[in-house]
Coordinates of C-alpha atoms in Angstrom, one line a residue:
M1 CA 170.2 -98.6 -16.3
F2 CA 171.1 -95.7 -15.4
K3 CA 174.2 -93.6 -16.1
V4 CA 175.8 -91.1 -13.6
L5 CA 179.1 -88.9 -14.7
V6 CA 181.1 -88.1 -12.2
S7 CA 183.4 -84.9 -13.1
D8 CA 185.3 -83.7 -11.0
P9 CA 188.0 -85.9 -8.5
I10 CA 185.6 -88.5 -6.1
S11 CA 186.7 -91.4 -4.0
D12 CA 186.3 -94.8 -5.9
M13 CA 186.0 -95.9 -1.9
G14 CA 183.0 -93.1 -1.3
I15 CA 181.0 -94.3 -4.5
Q16 CA 181.5 -98.3 -4.6
M17 CA 178.0 -98.0 -4.0
L18 CA 177.0 -96.6 -7.5
Y19 CA 179.6 -98.7 -9.0
D20 CA 178.2 -101.4 -7.3
A21 CA 174.0 -101.0 -8.2
A22 CA 173.0 -103.1 -10.7
D23 CA 170.9 -100.8 -12.4
V24 CA 173.3 -97.9 -12.8
E25 CA 176.8 -97.6 -15.0
V26 CA 179.0 -95.1 -13.5
V27 CA 181.8 -92.8 -16.2
K28 CA 185.2 -90.9 -14.2
Q29 CA 185.6 -87.8 -16.7
S30 CA 187.3 -85.2 -14.5
G31 CA 188.7 -81.9 -16.7
L32 CA 185.8 -81.1 -19.3
S33 CA 185.7 -77.3 -19.8
E34 CA 181.7 -76.3 -20.2
D35 CA 181.9 -77.3 -23.6
E36 CA 183.1 -80.2 -23.9
L37 CA 180.5 -82.2 -20.9
I38 CA 177.3 -80.2 -22.6
A39 CA 178.8 -82.6 -25.7
I40 CA 178.1 -85.4 -23.5
I41 CA 175.8 -84.1 -20.3
G42 CA 172.2 -85.3 -22.3
E43 CA 173.6 -89.2 -22.0
Y44 CA 173.3 -88.9 -17.7
D45 CA 170.9 -89.6 -15.6
A46 CA 173.5 -87.9 -12.8
L47 CA 176.0 -86.0 -12.4
L48 CA 177.8 -86.1 -9.3
V49 CA 180.7 -83.3 -8.7
R50 CA 182.4 -81.8 -5.7
S51 CA 184.6 -78.5 -6.2
Q52 CA 185.9 -77.7 -9.9
T53 CA 183.2 -78.6 -12.3
K54 CA 180.8 -75.4 -12.7
V55 CA 177.1 -76.6 -13.5
T56 CA 176.1 -73.7 -15.1
E57 CA 172.6 -73.4 -17.1
K58 CA 173.3 -73.8 -20.5
I59 CA 174.6 -77.6 -19.0
M60 CA 171.2 -77.9 -17.7
N61 CA 169.3 -77.4 -20.5
A62 CA 172.2 -79.6 -22.8
G63 CA 171.8 -82.3 -20.1
T64 CA 167.4 -83.4 -21.0
K65 CA 167.8 -86.6 -18.9
L66 CA 169.6 -85.0 -16.0
K67 CA 167.6 -86.4 -12.5
V68 CA 169.7 -85.5 -10.3
I69 CA 172.7 -83.6 -9.2
G70 CA 174.9 -85.2 -5.9
R71 CA 178.1 -82.6 -3.9
A72 CA 180.3 -83.7 -2.9
G73 CA 180.4 -81.3 0.1
V74 CA 178.1 -78.6 1.3
G75 CA 179.0 -76.3 -0.4
V76 CA 176.7 -75.9 -3.7
D77 CA 177.9 -72.1 -5.5
N78 CA 179.6 -74.1 -8.4
I79 CA 176.1 -75.5 -9.2
D80 CA 173.3 -72.3 -10.2
L81 CA 170.6 -73.7 -7.8
E82 CA 167.8 -71.4 -9.9
A83 CA 168.7 -73.5 -13.6
A84 CA 167.9 -76.6 -11.6
T85 CA 164.7 -75.7 -10.7
K86 CA 163.4 -74.4 -13.8
R87 CA 164.6 -77.9 -15.2
G88 CA 163.6 -79.9 -12.4
I89 CA 166.4 -80.9 -11.9
I90 CA 167.1 -82.1 -7.7
V91 CA 170.7 -80.7 -6.4
I92 CA 171.6 -82.5 -3.2
N93 CA 174.4 -82.0 -1.3
A94 CA 176.5 -83.9 2.0
P95 CA 176.0 -81.9 5.1
D96 CA 177.0 -84.8 7.7
G97 CA 180.2 -86.1 5.5
N98 CA 182.1 -82.9 7.5
T99 CA 181.2 -83.0 11.4
I100 CA 183.8 -85.2 13.0
A101 CA 186.9 -84.1 10.6
T102 CA 186.2 -80.2 11.6
C103 CA 185.3 -81.7 15.6
E104 CA 188.8 -83.1 15.4
L105 CA 190.0 -79.9 14.4
T106 CA 188.3 -77.8 17.3
F107 CA 190.0 -80.1 19.4
A108 CA 193.2 -80.2 17.7
M109 CA 192.7 -76.4 17.8
M110 CA 191.7 -76.4 21.7
M111 CA 194.6 -78.0 22.3
A112 CA 197.2 -76.4 20.2
T113 CA 196.3 -72.8 21.5
A114 CA 196.1 -74.6 25.4
R115 CA 199.6 -75.7 25.7
M116 CA 201.1 -73.4 23.0
I117 CA 202.5 -75.9 20.9
P118 CA 203.1 -74.3 17.3
Q119 CA 204.9 -71.4 18.8
A120 CA 207.1 -74.5 20.6
Y121 CA 207.3 -76.6 17.5
K122 CA 208.8 -73.3 15.7
K123 CA 211.5 -72.1 18.6
T124 CA 212.3 -75.7 18.5
V125 CA 213.3 -76.3 15.5
G126 CA 214.8 -72.9 14.9
G127 CA 217.2 -74.1 17.4
E128 CA 216.0 -71.8 20.4
W129 CA 215.6 -74.9 23.9
D130 CA 212.9 -72.6 25.2
R131 CA 211.2 -74.1 27.9
K132 CA 209.0 -71.0 28.8
F133 CA 205.5 -72.3 27.3
I134 CA 203.1 -72.0 30.2
G135 CA 200.3 -73.9 29.0
V136 CA 196.8 -74.5 30.8
E137 CA 195.0 -78.0 31.5
L138 CA 191.0 -77.6 29.4
R139 CA 190.5 -80.4 33.6
N140 CA 188.1 -78.7 34.8
K141 CA 188.0 -75.1 32.4
T142 CA 184.0 -73.6 30.9
L143 CA 184.0 -74.3 27.3
G144 CA 181.1 -72.2 25.7
I145 CA 179.6 -73.3 22.1
L146 CA 178.2 -70.9 19.8
G147 CA 175.6 -73.9 18.4
M148 CA 174.9 -76.7 19.1
G149 CA 174.2 -78.6 15.7
R150 CA 175.7 -81.7 14.0
I151 CA 179.1 -80.4 15.2
G152 CA 179.3 -78.6 17.8
S153 CA 177.3 -81.0 19.8
E154 CA 180.6 -83.4 18.9
V155 CA 182.4 -81.3 20.5
A156 CA 180.1 -81.5 23.2
K157 CA 180.7 -85.2 23.8
R158 CA 184.7 -84.7 23.3
A159 CA 185.4 -81.6 26.1
K160 CA 182.6 -83.8 28.7
V161 CA 185.2 -86.9 28.7
F162 CA 187.8 -84.1 28.7
G163 CA 186.3 -83.2 32.0
M164 CA 185.2 -79.8 30.9
E165 CA 182.0 -77.8 32.4
V166 CA 180.3 -77.6 29.0
I167 CA 178.0 -74.2 28.7
G168 CA 176.1 -74.5 25.0
Y169 CA 174.3 -71.3 23.0
D170 CA 172.1 -72.6 20.4
P171 CA 168.9 -71.1 19.5
F172 CA 166.7 -74.5 19.0
L173 CA 168.5 -76.4 22.1
T174 CA 165.7 -76.7 24.2
E175 CA 166.4 -77.6 28.7
D176 CA 165.7 -81.1 27.9
R177 CA 168.2 -81.5 25.2
A178 CA 170.5 -79.4 26.3
E179 CA 170.0 -81.4 29.9
K180 CA 170.3 -84.8 28.1
M181 CA 174.0 -83.9 27.0
G182 CA 175.0 -82.6 30.3
V183 CA 175.6 -79.0 28.4
K184 CA 174.1 -76.0 30.4
L185 CA 172.0 -74.0 28.6
G186 CA 173.8 -69.7 28.1
S187 CA 172.8 -66.5 26.0
V188 CA 176.1 -65.0 24.3
N189 CA 176.6 -62.7 27.2
E190 CA 177.1 -65.5 29.7
I191 CA 179.0 -67.8 27.9
A192 CA 182.0 -64.7 26.8
A193 CA 181.9 -64.3 30.7
K194 CA 182.0 -67.3 32.1
A195 CA 183.8 -69.1 29.9
D196 CA 188.0 -70.3 29.6
F197 CA 187.7 -71.0 26.7
I198 CA 185.1 -70.7 23.4
T199 CA 184.3 -72.3 19.8
V200 CA 181.7 -71.8 17.8
H201 CA 180.1 -73.8 15.0
T202 CA 177.0 -71.6 13.4
P203 CA 176.3 -71.0 10.3
L204 CA 177.4 -67.1 9.0
T205 CA 174.1 -65.3 8.4
P206 CA 173.5 -61.3 9.1
E207 CA 172.4 -62.1 12.7
T208 CA 175.5 -64.4 13.5
R209 CA 178.3 -62.4 12.0
H210 CA 180.4 -61.4 15.2
L211 CA 178.6 -62.7 16.9
I212 CA 181.8 -62.7 19.7
A213 CA 182.9 -58.3 19.2
K214 CA 184.5 -55.4 21.5
P215 CA 181.3 -55.9 23.6
Q216 CA 181.4 -59.4 24.2
F217 CA 185.1 -59.2 24.7
E218 CA 184.6 -56.8 27.2
L219 CA 182.9 -58.8 29.2
M220 CA 185.6 -61.9 29.1
K221 CA 188.0 -62.6 31.8
P222 CA 191.8 -62.4 31.3
G223 CA 193.4 -65.8 29.7
I224 CA 190.5 -66.9 27.7
R225 CA 191.1 -68.5 24.3
I226 CA 188.7 -69.0 21.4
I227 CA 189.1 -70.9 18.4
N228 CA 186.9 -70.5 15.1
C229 CA 186.1 -73.6 13.1
A230 CA 183.4 -72.8 11.4
R231 CA 182.8 -69.7 8.6
G232 CA 185.4 -66.5 8.7
G233 CA 183.2 -63.1 10.6
I234 CA 181.4 -64.8 13.3
I235 CA 184.0 -63.4 15.5
D236 CA 185.8 -59.9 14.8
E237 CA 188.8 -60.8 14.0
L238 CA 189.9 -56.9 14.5
A239 CA 188.1 -56.8 18.5
L240 CA 190.0 -60.3 18.6
V241 CA 193.2 -58.8 17.9
E242 CA 193.1 -55.7 20.2
A243 CA 190.9 -58.8 22.9
I244 CA 194.7 -59.8 22.3
D245 CA 197.3 -56.8 22.7
Q246 CA 194.9 -55.3 26.3
G247 CA 195.8 -59.1 27.0
I248 CA 192.4 -60.7 27.5
V249 CA 192.4 -63.5 25.7
A250 CA 195.4 -65.3 25.1
G251 CA 195.4 -67.0 23.0
A252 CA 192.9 -67.8 19.3
A253 CA 193.5 -70.8 16.5
F254 CA 191.3 -69.9 13.3
D255 CA 190.7 -72.0 10.9
V256 CA 188.6 -69.3 8.4
F257 CA 188.9 -66.0 7.7
E258 CA 186.2 -63.5 6.9
V259 CA 187.8 -62.5 3.5
E260 CA 189.9 -65.7 2.2
P261 CA 192.1 -66.1 1.8
P262 CA 193.3 -63.7 4.0
T263 CA 196.1 -61.2 2.7
K264 CA 199.7 -60.9 3.7
D265 CA 199.4 -58.4 6.1
H266 CA 196.3 -59.6 7.5
P267 CA 197.5 -59.0 11.8
F268 CA 196.5 -62.5 12.3
L269 CA 199.7 -63.7 10.2
S270 CA 202.0 -62.0 12.2
N271 CA 200.8 -62.5 16.3
P272 CA 202.4 -65.0 18.1
K273 CA 199.0 -65.9 19.6
V274 CA 197.2 -66.7 16.7
I275 CA 197.6 -70.1 15.4
V276 CA 196.0 -70.6 11.4
T277 CA 195.6 -72.7 9.5
P278 CA 193.9 -72.2 5.7
H279 CA 190.4 -74.0 6.5
L280 CA 190.8 -77.8 6.6
G281 CA 187.8 -78.5 8.3
A282 CA 187.5 -81.3 6.5
S283 CA 190.5 -82.1 5.0
T284 CA 190.5 -85.9 6.1
I285 CA 190.3 -89.0 4.3
E286 CA 187.5 -89.8 5.9
A287 CA 185.5 -86.9 5.4
Q288 CA 186.3 -86.7 1.9
E289 CA 185.0 -90.1 1.8
N290 CA 182.5 -89.7 4.1
V291 CA 181.1 -87.1 1.8
A292 CA 181.2 -88.8 -1.3
I293 CA 179.5 -92.1 0.0
D294 CA 176.1 -89.3 1.3
V295 CA 176.1 -88.1 -2.0
S296 CA 176.1 -91.2 -3.4
E297 CA 173.3 -93.0 -1.1
E298 CA 171.6 -89.1 -2.0
V299 CA 171.6 -90.0 -5.6
L300 CA 170.7 -94.0 -6.2
H301 CA 167.7 -92.8 -3.0
I302 CA 166.2 -89.6 -6.1
L303 CA 166.7 -92.0 -10.0
R304 CA 165.3 -95.2 -7.7
N305 CA 162.6 -93.0 -7.3
E306 CA 162.8 -93.4 -3.1
P307 CA 162.3 -90.8 -0.2
F308 CA 165.9 -88.7 0.4
K309 CA 167.0 -86.1 2.5
N310 CA 169.4 -83.8 1.5
A311 CA 167.5 -81.2 -1.7
V312 CA 168.7 -77.8 -1.9
N313 CA 166.5 -76.8 -4.1
M314 CA 162.8 -77.3 -4.6
P315 CA 161.5 -80.6 -7.0
P316 CA 159.1 -80.7 -9.2
V317 CA 155.8 -79.3 -7.9
P318 CA 152.1 -80.9 -10.2
A319 CA 151.6 -77.9 -12.4
D320 CA 147.8 -77.3 -10.9
V321 CA 149.2 -77.1 -7.0
L322 CA 152.0 -75.2 -8.1
N323 CA 149.6 -72.8 -9.8
K324 CA 147.7 -72.1 -7.2
L325 CA 150.2 -72.2 -4.5
Q326 CA 153.0 -70.1 -5.9
P327 CA 152.2 -66.7 -5.3
Y328 CA 151.3 -67.8 -1.6
F329 CA 154.8 -68.9 -0.9
S330 CA 157.2 -65.4 -0.9
L331 CA 154.5 -64.4 2.1
G332 CA 154.5 -67.2 4.0
E333 CA 157.7 -67.2 4.2
K334 CA 157.6 -63.8 5.0
I335 CA 155.5 -65.1 7.5
G336 CA 157.9 -67.4 8.8
S337 CA 161.0 -64.1 8.2
V338 CA 159.4 -62.4 11.4
L339 CA 158.3 -64.8 13.0
G340 CA 161.7 -66.3 13.5
Q341 CA 163.1 -62.5 14.0
I342 CA 161.0 -61.7 17.0
A343 CA 159.8 -65.0 19.1
Q344 CA 161.8 -65.6 21.8
G345 CA 163.3 -69.4 22.7
A346 CA 164.1 -72.3 21.4
V347 CA 160.8 -73.2 19.1
S348 CA 159.0 -76.6 19.7
E349 CA 155.8 -76.0 17.6
I350 CA 154.3 -74.8 14.6
V351 CA 150.8 -74.6 13.8
V352 CA 149.7 -73.2 10.7
N353 CA 146.7 -72.8 9.9
Y354 CA 144.9 -72.2 6.2
A355 CA 141.4 -70.7 5.2
G356 CA 139.7 -69.6 2.8
D357 CA 140.7 -70.6 -1.1
L358 CA 143.0 -72.9 0.5
M359 CA 141.4 -75.5 1.7
D360 CA 141.4 -78.0 -0.3
V361 CA 144.8 -77.9 -2.3
D362 CA 148.2 -80.4 -0.8
T363 CA 149.5 -76.9 0.9
S364 CA 152.1 -78.8 2.5
P365 CA 154.6 -77.1 -0.4
L366 CA 153.8 -73.9 1.2
T367 CA 154.1 -75.0 5.2
R368 CA 158.1 -76.0 3.8
Y369 CA 158.0 -72.2 2.8
I370 CA 156.6 -70.9 6.3
V371 CA 159.7 -73.9 8.4
K372 CA 162.2 -72.4 5.2
G373 CA 161.1 -68.5 6.8
I374 CA 160.3 -69.0 10.2
F375 CA 164.2 -70.5 10.6
Q376 CA 166.7 -69.0 8.2
N377 CA 168.2 -66.7 10.2
Q378 CA 169.5 -69.0 12.1
L379 CA 170.7 -72.4 10.5
E380 CA 172.5 -72.0 7.3
S381 CA 171.8 -74.9 5.3
I382 CA 168.3 -75.1 5.7
N383 CA 166.0 -74.5 2.1
I384 CA 162.2 -75.9 0.7
I385 CA 163.1 -79.5 0.8
N386 CA 164.9 -80.5 4.2
A387 CA 163.0 -77.3 6.2
M388 CA 160.8 -79.8 7.4
H389 CA 163.9 -82.6 8.3
L390 CA 165.7 -80.0 10.0
A391 CA 162.9 -79.1 12.5
K392 CA 161.3 -81.7 13.4
S393 CA 164.8 -83.2 14.1
R394 CA 165.5 -80.9 16.1
G395 CA 162.0 -81.0 17.7
V396 CA 160.0 -79.2 16.3
N397 CA 156.5 -80.4 16.9
I398 CA 154.4 -79.0 12.8
V399 CA 151.1 -78.9 12.9
V400 CA 149.1 -78.2 9.5
Q401 CA 145.4 -77.0 10.2
T402 CA 142.6 -75.3 7.5
S403 CA 139.2 -73.7 8.5
N404 CA 135.8 -72.0 7.3
A405 CA 136.8 -69.5 8.4
S406 CA 138.8 -66.4 6.8
N407 CA 137.7 -62.8 9.1
S408 CA 135.9 -62.0 5.8
F409 CA 139.3 -62.9 3.5
T410 CA 139.8 -64.5 0.1
N411 CA 141.9 -66.2 1.9
L412 CA 144.7 -66.0 5.3
V413 CA 147.3 -67.9 6.4
T414 CA 147.9 -67.6 10.4
V415 CA 150.9 -68.9 11.4
T416 CA 151.3 -69.3 15.8
V417 CA 155.2 -70.2 17.0
K418 CA 155.3 -71.7 20.3
T419 CA 158.3 -71.3 22.5
K420 CA 159.2 -72.3 26.3
Q421 CA 158.6 -68.8 27.1
E422 CA 155.9 -67.4 25.2
E423 CA 153.5 -68.0 22.1
K424 CA 153.7 -65.7 18.4
T425 CA 150.7 -65.6 16.3
L426 CA 151.0 -63.5 11.8
A427 CA 148.1 -64.3 9.9
G428 CA 148.6 -62.4 6.6
T429 CA 146.7 -63.0 3.1
L430 CA 147.6 -61.4 -1.0
L431 CA 145.3 -59.0 -1.6
A432 CA 144.1 -58.0 -5.0
G433 CA 145.9 -54.6 -6.2
F434 CA 148.1 -55.0 -3.0
G435 CA 149.6 -58.0 -2.2
E436 CA 151.0 -58.9 0.6
R437 CA 150.3 -58.6 3.9
I438 CA 150.5 -58.8 7.2
V439 CA 146.5 -58.4 8.4
R440 CA 147.1 -59.5 12.3
I441 CA 149.7 -59.5 15.2
D442 CA 149.2 -61.2 18.1
Q443 CA 145.5 -60.1 18.4
Y444 CA 146.3 -57.1 17.6
P445 CA 144.6 -55.9 13.6
V446 CA 147.0 -54.5 11.8
D447 CA 147.8 -53.7 7.7
F448 CA 151.2 -53.7 5.8
A449 CA 153.2 -55.1 3.1
A450 CA 155.7 -57.5 4.0
E451 CA 158.1 -56.6 2.4
G452 CA 161.8 -53.7 3.7
N453 CA 162.9 -52.6 6.3
L454 CA 160.3 -52.9 9.7
L455 CA 160.3 -51.6 13.0
L456 CA 158.1 -53.3 15.6
I457 CA 157.6 -52.0 18.4
S458 CA 155.9 -52.6 21.4
H459 CA 153.6 -50.6 23.9
N460 CA 151.0 -48.6 26.2
D461 CA 148.5 -46.3 24.5
K462 CA 149.6 -43.2 25.8
P463 CA 149.3 -40.0 23.8
G464 CA 152.7 -39.2 22.5
I465 CA 154.2 -41.5 22.0
I466 CA 153.7 -41.8 17.5
G467 CA 154.8 -38.2 17.6
R468 CA 158.1 -38.9 20.0
V469 CA 158.7 -42.0 18.4
G470 CA 158.6 -40.0 14.7
T471 CA 160.2 -37.1 16.2
L472 CA 163.4 -39.7 17.3
L473 CA 163.4 -41.2 14.2
G474 CA 163.3 -37.8 11.4
S475 CA 166.1 -36.6 14.0
N476 CA 168.2 -39.7 12.9
Q477 CA 167.5 -39.6 8.8
V478 CA 165.6 -42.7 9.0
N479 CA 162.2 -42.4 7.3
I480 CA 159.7 -43.0 7.8
A481 CA 157.1 -44.9 4.3
T482 CA 155.1 -46.1 6.2
M483 CA 152.9 -46.1 9.7
Q484 CA 150.2 -48.9 11.6
V485 CA 149.1 -49.3 14.9
G486 CA 147.0 -51.6 16.4
R487 CA 145.5 -52.1 19.8
K488 CA 143.0 -54.1 21.3
V489 CA 141.2 -51.0 24.1
I490 CA 142.0 -47.8 24.4
G491 CA 144.9 -47.1 26.8
G492 CA 146.3 -51.0 26.9
S493 CA 148.9 -52.2 24.9
A494 CA 149.2 -51.8 21.2
I495 CA 152.1 -51.8 18.4
M496 CA 153.1 -49.6 16.1
V497 CA 154.5 -51.3 12.6
L498 CA 156.7 -48.5 11.0
T499 CA 158.9 -49.1 7.0
I500 CA 161.5 -47.5 7.0
D501 CA 163.9 -46.2 4.1
K502 CA 166.9 -48.4 5.8
T503 CA 167.8 -50.3 8.6
A504 CA 167.7 -48.0 11.2
P505 CA 171.0 -47.7 13.9
A506 CA 171.8 -49.4 17.0
E507 CA 172.1 -46.2 19.3
V508 CA 168.5 -45.6 17.5
L509 CA 167.5 -48.2 18.6
A510 CA 168.2 -48.3 22.4
E511 CA 167.2 -44.8 21.9
L512 CA 163.7 -45.8 20.9
T513 CA 163.7 -47.8 23.9
K514 CA 164.3 -46.2 26.8
Q515 CA 161.3 -43.5 26.0
D516 CA 158.7 -43.3 28.4
E517 CA 155.4 -46.1 27.7
I518 CA 157.9 -48.8 25.3
V519 CA 157.7 -52.1 26.0
N520 CA 160.0 -53.1 23.4
V521 CA 162.0 -52.5 19.4
R522 CA 162.7 -54.4 17.4
A523 CA 164.1 -53.9 13.9
L524 CA 163.0 -57.2 10.9
T525 CA 164.2 -57.1 7.7
L526 CA 162.4 -59.2 4.4

């Protein structure tokens, strides 16, 4: 008999399957302090929480029988994931339960800003009969959707029913999938230039922070409307206010802020063209029930030792396998991260080759780290448990191979990422006394540490280029720690890899790109 403790208010209807399970006893007891929870948690196999209970390392250490912690929602900030992993406790969440709720809020916001409903309501209840609120119809308008995951895809379906033309941007959206959805593919700048409405549904990552900022607002046609029900920070708030003042943006609707709650002097709160709500994306009865249903189902799977998918940490790995693979986890994730930052286009296939000492080991945990690294800058919720599931759900084929040949290295991990535009390959190894090293980029042999801030420069092998690069960086106070140059033949194509002490400013990267014989410059962070 499994015992499940529900320590936060969670819908009884949502956890009904736990009540109905013959092998589960459910106890609901909310409002417990840490000490009170520590005193009783040793009896339970599973703990279900929302955001109220802070699941600390002390609580998990006391939970000697705990197999799983379920979060009825998406965020797991209230759970010590590192401690859970150390204890071998699986942490799961419910990332799908709020999809429709957030999608419908997005459409409510779109309609509200199109017809200025809150502004008209405020005047009407204030005693003014003002019929000068002239809005726009959604029909025949172009909707740009940045982020075509679960929520963005649902928004696209409904927009088509409203008679809207939809342009979508997503690093993982292939042409075939877009065509099936009736969506045109476009870049962020193309959407900015063509759309009448823009809605964002990406995670907030370093790559998506201020995805829409002043350069994009300058491309927009007057009268555009902006909606954000995803994450604060994807849209530059101050640049948006400036664009409204300039007459570029006719209206905006935000459910999220860069800092929540916003300060009383936040410019959105006093701007008559901005509609705001207090992060209500998942605030529906159905969404709250759905997340409880989803997490209950996953808890049952784990307790019964059945397959599960929504874990946000790593389950225990057999000790003998872990001892062999653990030194490679960081290397694999960094190889994936570099490929994820340099590969252009939607990834269709990942080929991983293990050679040398890794041939006879079950490398599936390591493969998860590699796949996580490839997608971690685009998918906020990806982790080493759901990496394979998320990749395959996006149509990415993953091939794992082994090889005797390791090019004189004791071990070698080689990863190739294939998109419709190109193939990019990276090989890395562990060297005694030197740690993690990248030893090949595409056809070029290199040798550099997989860490810090890097510049990857593609260029033609001509005299003077290295000097010009060093001079330009030095004159902009960017210090070079190491430099590697790889080439196949004299005078042909080549690459330069520089480790620098700080992130190079965008204007410096632009200046580097303008140099003769330099083909491309990419800034990477590991």
